Amino acid sequence: MNPGERAETLNPGIPDHSVQRCIGGGSYGQVWLARTVLGAWRAVKVVRRDLFDDVASYERELSGVRRFEPLSRAHEGFVDILQTGEDSSGESFYYVMELADDHGAVGTVPSGPAAWDPGLYQPRTLASDLKARGRIPAAECIEVGRVLAEALSRLHAEQLIHRDIKPSNIVFVGGRPKLA
């Protein structure tokens, strides 16, 4: 599924969320833009069992998310995981995260329907910053590196490994870099 594809094509059915559209994807699933029943915007990653080579790898990923969820809110360099769950068939699991800043409005988290257009939303990532800005000033690079190195140190202290650190998995929330 490609970013921007309508939610009606494959609605992952996240409780208490209205799924809007796919905003990203990777090897094991998609990330969706969703709105809570209270009106807050969130990112929801849906991880599908059929995209793994074997059940053990899927179970390892699910176990890692379960272990990371309480830790996610313990460091400024982690994207907060706010909710997790599995579908009733056991064929996928999901986790609801805080939403990255809108790349079109650098430094801002979407806060309401008047503040931004969800149809145009694109997450602000280090990859999108590099593409739009080219070189990033040294002081900014040092700060991003510091935050991410501290986050990784914390993650490793808990015997967890990220396994996919790249510019598109570094998002900005409130202008601050976070591992996604």
Short mmCIF file of C-alpha atoms in Angstrom, two decimals:
data_model
loop_
_atom_site.label_atom_id
_atom_site.label_comp_id
_atom_site.label_asym_id
_atom_site.label_seq_id
_atom_site.Cartn_x
_atom_site.Cartn_y
_atom_site.Cartn_z
CA MET A 1 0.00 0.00 0.00
CA ASN A 2 1.35 3.39 -0.95
CA PRO A 3 1.36 6.52 1.20
CA GLY A 4 -1.77 8.55 0.52
CA GLU A 5 -3.90 5.54 -0.39
CA ARG A 6 -7.39 5.89 1.04
CA ALA A 7 -8.29 4.06 4.25
CA GLU A 8 -11.37 2.56 2.59
CA THR A 9 -9.04 0.32 0.57
CA LEU A 10 -7.86 -1.54 3.66
CA ASN A 11 -9.23 -0.21 6.92
CA PRO A 12 -7.17 -1.76 9.70
CA GLY A 13 -10.02 -1.28 12.20
CA ILE A 14 -8.31 0.41 15.15
CA PRO A 15 -10.63 0.72 18.18
CA ASP A 16 -11.63 4.30 19.05
CA HIS A 17 -9.87 5.71 15.98
CA SER A 18 -11.09 6.91 12.61
CA VAL A 19 -8.44 5.78 10.13
CA GLN A 20 -7.93 8.39 7.40
CA ARG A 21 -5.21 7.22 5.02
CA CYS A 22 -1.89 5.44 4.68
CA ILE A 23 1.01 7.84 5.26
CA GLY A 24 3.95 5.42 5.11
CA GLY A 25 5.02 1.86 4.87
CA GLY A 26 7.85 -0.52 5.41
CA SER A 27 8.80 -4.15 5.21
CA TYR A 28 6.29 -5.36 7.80
CA GLY A 29 3.30 -3.06 7.53
CA GLN A 30 1.88 0.39 7.03
CA VAL A 31 1.57 3.60 9.03
CA TRP A 32 -1.83 5.26 8.99
CA LEU A 33 -3.09 8.72 9.86
CA ALA A 34 -5.94 8.37 12.34
CA ARG A 35 -8.08 10.54 14.59
CA THR A 36 -9.18 9.55 18.08
CA VAL A 37 -12.79 9.82 19.22
CA LEU A 38 -11.68 12.93 21.16
CA GLY A 39 -10.29 14.55 18.00
CA ALA A 40 -6.54 14.08 18.52
CA TRP A 41 -4.48 13.06 15.49
CA ARG A 42 -2.25 9.98 15.77
CA ALA A 43 -0.06 7.70 13.68
CA VAL A 44 -0.97 4.01 13.77
CA LYS A 45 1.42 1.31 12.61
CA VAL A 46 -0.20 -1.94 11.57
CA VAL A 47 2.22 -4.88 11.45
CA ARG A 48 1.03 -7.88 9.44
CA ARG A 49 2.09 -11.48 10.12
CA ASP A 50 2.00 -12.43 6.43
CA LEU A 51 4.83 -9.99 5.65
CA PHE A 52 7.31 -11.93 7.82
CA ASP A 53 9.33 -14.90 6.63
CA ASP A 54 8.35 -16.92 9.71
CA VAL A 55 6.14 -16.78 12.79
CA ALA A 56 9.11 -16.47 15.16
CA SER A 57 10.16 -13.17 13.56
CA TYR A 58 6.62 -11.80 13.86
CA GLU A 59 6.43 -12.88 17.51
CA ARG A 60 9.84 -11.27 18.19
CA GLU A 61 8.57 -7.98 16.75
CA LEU A 62 5.37 -8.12 18.82
CA SER A 63 7.33 -8.96 21.97
CA GLY A 64 9.71 -6.05 21.31
CA VAL A 65 6.84 -3.59 20.93
CA ARG A 66 5.26 -4.86 24.14
CA ARG A 67 8.55 -4.37 26.00
CA PHE A 68 9.18 -0.96 24.41
CA GLU A 69 5.69 0.51 25.00
CA PRO A 70 6.22 1.55 28.66
CA LEU A 71 9.78 2.68 27.90
CA SER A 72 8.66 4.82 24.94
CA ARG A 73 7.48 7.61 27.22
CA ALA A 74 10.62 7.54 29.39
CA HIS A 75 12.98 9.40 27.05
CA GLU A 76 12.61 12.47 24.84
CA GLY A 77 14.23 10.62 21.95
CA PHE A 78 11.50 7.98 21.60
CA VAL A 79 8.17 8.32 19.83
CA ASP A 80 5.50 7.77 22.48
CA ILE A 81 3.46 4.60 22.03
CA LEU A 82 0.01 5.37 23.42
CA GLN A 83 -1.88 2.14 22.75
CA THR A 84 -1.24 -1.35 21.38
CA GLY A 85 -3.47 -4.20 20.32
CA GLU A 86 -3.94 -7.24 18.13
CA ASP A 87 -6.68 -8.04 15.67
CA SER A 88 -9.04 -10.85 16.66
CA SER A 89 -7.61 -13.23 14.04
CA GLY A 90 -4.05 -12.85 15.32
CA GLU A 91 -2.88 -11.91 11.83
CA SER A 92 -1.70 -8.41 12.78
CA PHE A 93 -1.00 -6.08 15.64
CA TYR A 94 -0.96 -2.32 15.85
CA TYR A 95 0.43 0.47 17.92
CA VAL A 96 -0.85 4.02 18.19
CA MET A 97 1.84 6.70 18.39
CA GLU A 98 2.05 10.43 18.76
CA LEU A 99 1.94 12.05 15.33
CA ALA A 100 5.06 13.61 13.82
CA ASP A 101 5.06 17.27 12.90
CA ASP A 102 3.61 18.12 9.50
CA HIS A 103 6.50 18.57 7.08
CA GLY A 104 4.56 21.42 5.45
CA ALA A 105 4.53 23.33 8.76
CA VAL A 106 7.96 22.59 10.26
CA GLY A 107 8.04 22.59 14.04
CA THR A 108 4.33 22.05 14.63
CA VAL A 109 2.30 19.07 15.66
CA PRO A 110 -1.13 19.03 14.00
CA SER A 111 -3.49 20.19 16.71
CA GLY A 112 -6.90 20.44 15.16
CA PRO A 113 -8.99 20.57 11.99
CA ALA A 114 -8.47 24.32 11.46
CA ALA A 115 -4.70 24.12 11.92
CA TRP A 116 -3.90 21.86 8.95
CA ASP A 117 -5.26 19.73 6.13
CA PRO A 118 -5.03 16.00 6.92
CA GLY A 119 -5.26 15.25 3.20
CA LEU A 120 -1.95 17.04 2.66
CA TYR A 121 -0.18 15.84 5.81
CA GLN A 122 3.32 14.44 5.34
CA PRO A 123 5.34 13.47 8.43
CA ARG A 124 8.44 15.52 9.10
CA THR A 125 11.40 13.14 9.14
CA LEU A 126 15.13 13.59 8.94
CA ALA A 127 14.86 12.26 5.37
CA SER A 128 12.30 14.93 4.41
CA ASP A 129 14.44 17.63 6.06
CA LEU A 130 17.54 16.51 4.16
CA LYS A 131 15.61 16.48 0.89
CA ALA A 132 14.10 19.94 1.47
CA ARG A 133 17.07 21.65 3.09
CA GLY A 134 20.14 19.85 1.84
CA ARG A 135 22.85 20.28 4.43
CA ILE A 136 21.79 20.72 8.02
CA PRO A 137 23.81 23.12 10.20
CA ALA A 138 26.45 21.49 12.42
CA ALA A 139 24.85 22.63 15.70
CA GLU A 140 21.55 21.05 14.66
CA CYS A 141 23.30 17.82 13.61
CA ILE A 142 25.05 17.64 16.96
CA GLU A 143 21.77 18.10 18.87
CA VAL A 144 19.97 15.46 16.78
CA GLY A 145 22.91 13.09 17.27
CA ARG A 146 22.98 13.71 21.03
CA VAL A 147 19.27 13.01 21.50
CA LEU A 148 19.37 9.86 19.36
CA ALA A 149 22.55 8.52 20.96
CA GLU A 150 21.03 8.94 24.43
CA ALA A 151 17.82 7.24 23.26
CA LEU A 152 19.76 4.31 21.81
CA SER A 153 21.79 3.99 24.99
CA ARG A 154 18.56 3.78 26.98
CA LEU A 155 17.10 1.27 24.55
CA HIS A 156 20.19 -0.95 24.73
CA ALA A 157 20.25 -0.74 28.53
CA GLU A 158 16.81 -2.40 28.39
CA GLN A 159 18.19 -5.15 26.10
CA LEU A 160 16.20 -3.85 23.11
CA ILE A 161 17.51 -3.14 19.60
CA HIS A 162 15.92 -0.80 17.03
CA ARG A 163 17.14 -2.73 13.91
CA ASP A 164 16.07 -0.07 11.35
CA ILE A 165 17.66 3.29 12.08
CA LYS A 166 17.60 5.47 8.99
CA PRO A 167 16.64 9.08 8.19
CA SER A 168 13.02 8.18 7.36
CA ASN A 169 12.62 6.56 10.83
CA ILE A 170 13.73 9.69 12.66
CA VAL A 171 10.69 11.90 13.05
CA PHE A 172 10.22 15.31 14.62
CA VAL A 173 7.53 15.94 17.23
CA GLY A 174 7.26 19.51 18.47
CA GLY A 175 10.49 20.18 16.60
CA ARG A 176 12.37 17.49 18.60
CA PRO A 177 13.98 14.43 16.90
CA LYS A 178 12.66 11.01 17.93
CA LEU A 179 13.28 7.40 16.93
CA ALA A 180 10.21 5.96 15.25
#
